[in-house]
XYZ file of C-alpha atoms in Angstrom:
337
model
C 112.931 121.968 183.327
C 114.077 118.449 182.343
C 111.544 115.748 183.148
C 112.750 112.750 184.934
C 110.514 109.657 184.614
C 110.692 106.964 187.344
C 108.985 103.661 187.689
C 106.405 105.533 189.970
C 105.663 107.817 187.022
C 105.081 104.905 184.664
C 102.889 103.256 187.275
C 100.748 106.272 187.529
C 100.547 106.978 183.846
C 99.734 103.419 182.742
C 97.473 102.567 185.766
C 99.834 99.983 187.133
C 98.589 100.004 190.609
C 96.229 97.653 192.440
C 92.639 98.597 192.698
C 91.916 95.862 195.274
C 93.611 94.810 198.370
C 92.215 91.316 198.257
C 94.401 88.190 198.749
C 95.616 86.389 195.601
C 93.443 83.476 195.028
C 95.677 81.635 192.656
C 98.753 79.365 193.436
C 100.238 79.481 189.893
C 100.823 82.255 187.359
C 100.761 80.551 183.949
C 101.346 82.510 180.761
C 103.356 79.786 179.195
C 101.000 79.654 176.136
C 101.470 83.457 175.412
C 105.063 83.741 174.054
C 104.686 87.183 172.391
C 105.345 90.209 174.563
C 103.802 93.433 173.540
C 104.994 96.917 174.230
C 102.909 100.095 174.878
C 104.930 102.310 172.553
C 108.396 102.830 171.074
C 109.079 106.171 172.822
C 108.535 107.827 176.209
C 107.118 106.056 179.217
C 105.238 103.623 177.158
C 108.412 102.183 175.855
C 109.191 100.831 179.381
C 105.881 98.907 179.692
C 105.958 95.298 178.355
C 102.999 93.018 178.891
C 101.156 89.782 178.120
C 97.489 89.273 178.010
C 95.460 86.042 178.574
C 91.714 86.443 178.776
C 91.096 88.146 182.140
C 94.843 88.110 183.215
C 97.740 90.452 182.529
C 101.469 90.091 183.307
C 103.190 93.402 183.242
C 106.901 94.221 183.166
C 108.262 97.792 183.624
C 111.914 97.974 182.453
C 113.931 100.601 180.624
C 115.230 98.180 178.025
C 116.499 100.696 175.508
C 118.778 101.965 178.206
C 119.839 98.471 179.603
C 120.524 97.136 176.124
C 122.003 100.312 174.589
C 125.472 98.603 174.113
C 124.897 96.422 171.000
C 128.111 94.557 171.663
C 126.439 92.868 174.844
C 123.846 90.400 173.945
C 122.719 89.321 177.479
C 122.041 91.723 180.374
C 120.851 90.878 183.941
C 118.907 93.513 185.729
C 117.520 93.265 189.356
C 113.702 93.571 189.759
C 113.807 95.910 192.685
C 110.260 97.207 192.522
C 111.587 100.848 192.055
C 113.340 100.906 188.682
C 112.226 97.590 187.376
C 109.025 95.746 188.333
C 106.845 92.810 187.539
C 103.228 92.456 188.316
C 100.413 90.033 187.877
C 96.892 91.274 187.507
C 93.475 89.838 187.256
C 90.454 91.762 185.855
C 86.735 91.213 186.191
C 86.343 90.985 182.299
C 88.507 90.356 179.286
C 91.479 92.602 179.265
C 92.585 94.551 176.124
C 95.638 96.534 175.240
C 93.813 99.857 176.193
C 93.573 98.665 179.867
C 97.419 98.598 179.934
C 98.549 101.420 177.775
C 95.842 104.102 177.952
C 95.691 106.877 180.515
C 93.262 107.169 182.045
C 92.444 103.494 181.510
C 88.954 102.491 180.515
C 86.421 102.056 183.467
C 85.887 98.476 182.523
C 87.173 95.882 183.044
C 88.486 96.697 186.472
C 91.380 95.181 188.432
C 90.160 92.695 191.066
C 93.479 91.399 192.101
C 97.226 92.371 191.674
C 100.447 91.097 193.084
C 103.870 92.557 192.589
C 107.130 90.405 192.408
C 109.114 90.722 195.502
C 112.415 92.734 195.179
C 115.417 90.566 194.466
C 114.451 88.642 191.288
C 116.565 88.947 188.231
C 115.359 90.056 184.749
C 117.580 88.303 182.202
C 117.241 89.823 178.721
C 118.821 88.345 175.554
C 118.975 90.326 172.391
C 118.219 88.154 169.381
C 117.908 88.898 165.747
C 115.619 86.838 163.354
C 116.848 86.796 159.765
C 114.759 86.164 156.624
C 117.181 85.903 153.762
C 116.215 85.794 150.042
C 119.229 83.949 148.722
C 118.948 83.759 144.903
C 120.984 81.994 142.426
C 120.396 84.603 139.715
C 121.765 88.077 139.604
C 118.469 89.808 138.897
C 115.757 89.547 141.604
C 114.905 90.298 145.183
C 118.107 89.993 147.315
C 116.551 91.484 150.373
C 117.248 90.394 153.884
C 114.625 91.033 156.582
C 115.765 91.515 160.049
C 113.654 91.424 163.262
C 115.410 92.566 166.437
C 113.901 90.831 169.662
C 114.191 90.967 173.397
C 113.917 87.608 175.032
C 112.944 87.838 178.699
C 113.519 85.257 181.450
C 112.673 85.976 185.091
C 115.015 84.230 187.526
C 114.427 83.455 191.297
C 111.161 85.428 191.426
C 108.651 85.318 194.366
C 105.159 86.653 194.374
C 104.096 87.353 197.959
C 100.609 88.310 199.026
C 99.830 87.916 202.604
C 100.270 84.186 203.308
C 100.248 83.302 199.714
C 103.645 82.837 198.128
C 104.380 81.696 194.546
C 108.014 81.045 193.677
C 109.729 80.344 190.473
C 113.467 79.517 189.868
C 113.072 80.245 186.166
C 110.064 81.730 184.513
C 110.260 82.471 180.712
C 108.416 85.688 180.181
C 108.505 85.754 176.274
C 109.790 87.706 173.294
C 109.265 91.278 172.127
C 109.885 92.356 168.570
C 111.226 95.815 169.158
C 112.561 96.708 165.757
C 112.321 95.579 162.048
C 114.560 96.398 159.240
C 115.230 95.421 155.572
C 118.593 95.214 153.815
C 117.455 95.799 150.266
C 120.588 95.045 148.375
C 119.212 96.931 145.366
C 122.518 97.399 143.587
C 121.186 97.196 140.023
C 119.793 100.023 137.907
C 116.023 100.111 137.054
C 116.879 98.293 133.686
C 118.809 95.642 135.781
C 122.242 96.787 134.572
C 125.029 97.152 136.993
C 125.521 100.572 138.702
C 128.606 102.533 137.982
C 130.975 102.325 140.872
C 133.586 104.949 142.107
C 136.992 104.833 143.466
C 138.043 106.324 146.863
C 141.621 105.835 147.525
C 141.876 101.981 147.456
C 138.250 101.407 148.023
C 135.519 101.035 145.442
C 132.078 102.004 146.477
C 128.692 101.231 145.159
C 125.620 103.103 146.323
C 121.790 102.622 146.238
C 119.424 104.850 148.134
C 120.622 104.731 151.749
C 122.807 101.523 151.196
C 126.501 101.211 150.299
C 128.949 98.275 149.642
C 132.669 98.780 149.824
C 135.528 96.688 148.426
C 139.289 96.914 148.621
C 140.731 96.668 145.166
C 144.151 97.927 143.861
C 144.713 98.908 140.290
C 146.751 95.805 139.847
C 143.768 93.535 140.709
C 141.909 94.492 137.552
C 142.704 92.391 134.437
C 144.407 93.960 131.480
C 142.775 91.746 128.930
C 139.299 90.265 128.346
C 138.460 87.408 130.578
C 137.339 86.555 134.217
C 139.277 86.975 137.327
C 138.317 85.590 140.664
C 139.739 87.164 143.900
C 138.903 85.672 147.282
C 137.620 87.832 150.146
C 139.796 87.662 153.198
C 140.538 89.464 156.498
C 142.676 91.917 154.641
C 140.275 92.291 151.635
C 136.815 92.381 153.215
C 133.502 93.392 151.648
C 131.562 95.929 153.759
C 127.833 96.547 153.648
C 126.373 99.713 155.284
C 122.816 101.074 155.641
C 122.069 104.662 156.894
C 119.032 106.053 158.325
C 118.438 108.463 155.458
C 118.755 108.310 151.704
C 120.865 110.776 149.830
C 124.353 109.469 150.725
C 127.341 110.188 148.372
C 130.650 108.521 147.676
C 132.792 111.079 149.596
C 130.535 110.712 152.722
C 130.761 107.006 152.602
C 134.497 106.999 151.932
C 135.506 109.475 154.687
C 133.223 108.178 157.493
C 133.259 104.779 158.987
C 130.375 105.460 161.217
C 127.636 108.154 161.153
C 127.805 110.723 158.399
C 128.171 114.147 159.925
C 125.326 116.647 159.441
C 124.991 120.326 159.908
C 124.350 119.777 163.606
C 124.972 116.718 165.861
C 121.204 116.112 165.795
C 121.281 116.044 161.981
C 123.817 113.137 161.659
C 122.801 110.516 159.104
C 123.005 107.591 161.429
C 124.715 104.377 160.444
C 122.005 101.740 161.327
C 123.437 98.435 159.873
C 127.139 97.572 159.502
C 127.975 94.096 158.018
C 131.139 92.683 156.708
C 132.271 89.588 154.727
C 135.693 87.904 154.639
C 134.363 84.754 153.041
C 133.367 84.726 149.352
C 134.581 85.667 145.984
C 135.025 88.931 144.010
C 134.275 87.948 140.224
C 135.703 90.446 137.749
C 134.455 89.953 134.056
C 136.383 92.209 131.685
C 135.837 93.003 128.131
C 136.746 95.734 125.593
C 134.142 98.256 124.718
C 133.066 98.712 121.055
C 133.110 102.404 120.473
C 131.650 103.963 117.420
C 133.805 106.094 115.069
C 137.499 106.654 115.794
C 137.392 106.214 119.567
C 139.779 103.860 121.146
C 138.294 100.834 122.800
C 138.519 100.708 126.622
C 138.345 97.885 129.251
C 135.008 97.486 131.054
C 135.068 95.743 134.347
C 131.844 94.249 135.647
C 132.096 93.031 139.268
C 129.737 90.615 141.009
C 129.994 88.841 144.312
C 129.639 85.009 144.933
C 129.084 82.836 147.966
C 129.459 85.660 150.366
C 128.997 85.167 154.084
C 128.028 88.483 155.838
C 128.483 88.891 159.556
C 126.987 91.746 161.571
C 129.452 94.025 163.377
C 129.650 93.372 167.160
C 127.993 89.952 166.730
C 129.959 86.756 166.564
C 127.324 84.343 165.375
C 124.943 86.530 163.357
C 125.350 85.667 159.611
C 123.735 85.110 156.305
C 124.892 83.748 152.943
C 124.529 85.284 149.481
C 125.094 82.975 146.515
C 125.310 85.885 144.169
C 125.105 89.783 144.333
C 125.720 92.590 141.941
C 128.356 95.032 142.869
C 128.955 97.341 139.937
C 130.894 98.266 136.712
C 133.357 100.917 135.470
C 135.352 101.679 132.459
C 139.071 101.886 132.768
C 140.479 105.099 131.246
């Protein structure tokens, strides 16, 4: 039988119920010095439990954020704190509170809850999805071109009221904090182990370079390649974009990337190689350096094209303002037959 988890289930599992019926003795709930929001786990009921700790105090938010924020094209979502599906609670313990007191079932016997007050139904939980970027932007082709991404939920509580008997604490706007819910690295390792350019392959009018679970794709026609030695610069544009993709698993091949704009189908729907990052660039330059090969013996020389990318501005799909700049990147090489 399928299990359905409700707020009441989470409250039970993680001990989010008051152990004391006493009146709230504070007229202010101040966690402003604690900006980082923790999460009990990445999966299951614990994924719905977000909290902040300060000495003997805890501030606990229960919200199914992975469901509320599942549409990545939406950056801000408002959800009602109704006390049933989404809740907010302040707690005070009789000793210093640790993570285990919030996330362990059964919770430790000490410290114990001496006071608790729930936010009254009707407040609004506003969540903004943010992405922090750490970009290694090099000026040399060889080196670490990686980009670190930290995905974050930034929580703000609007028009919230904590009522306990005759005690009422109201806030028009209460910043709750930021939770780092996922991290990822775009490696951009498109050089061989000896720092030479990888061999690229054609797929229709696309040229694809692969590395581990990453792919970059360029639109280049046969007429774009020089017929003599020299350098040719082609600007990226809306009709000639550069695409970067990263998949959940390694082992991708040229045909899979060429034929599938999204996930790569597996033997079963559950076995799909999921597309986890999709970025594109319409600003930047494709630089093609062409030279003749120097074959031994009686072989005819051929044109070798080496492609690099310069001054590229990547933008994440579904995001209008999430970008990073790369001064130079390797793309690949091939010998024209």
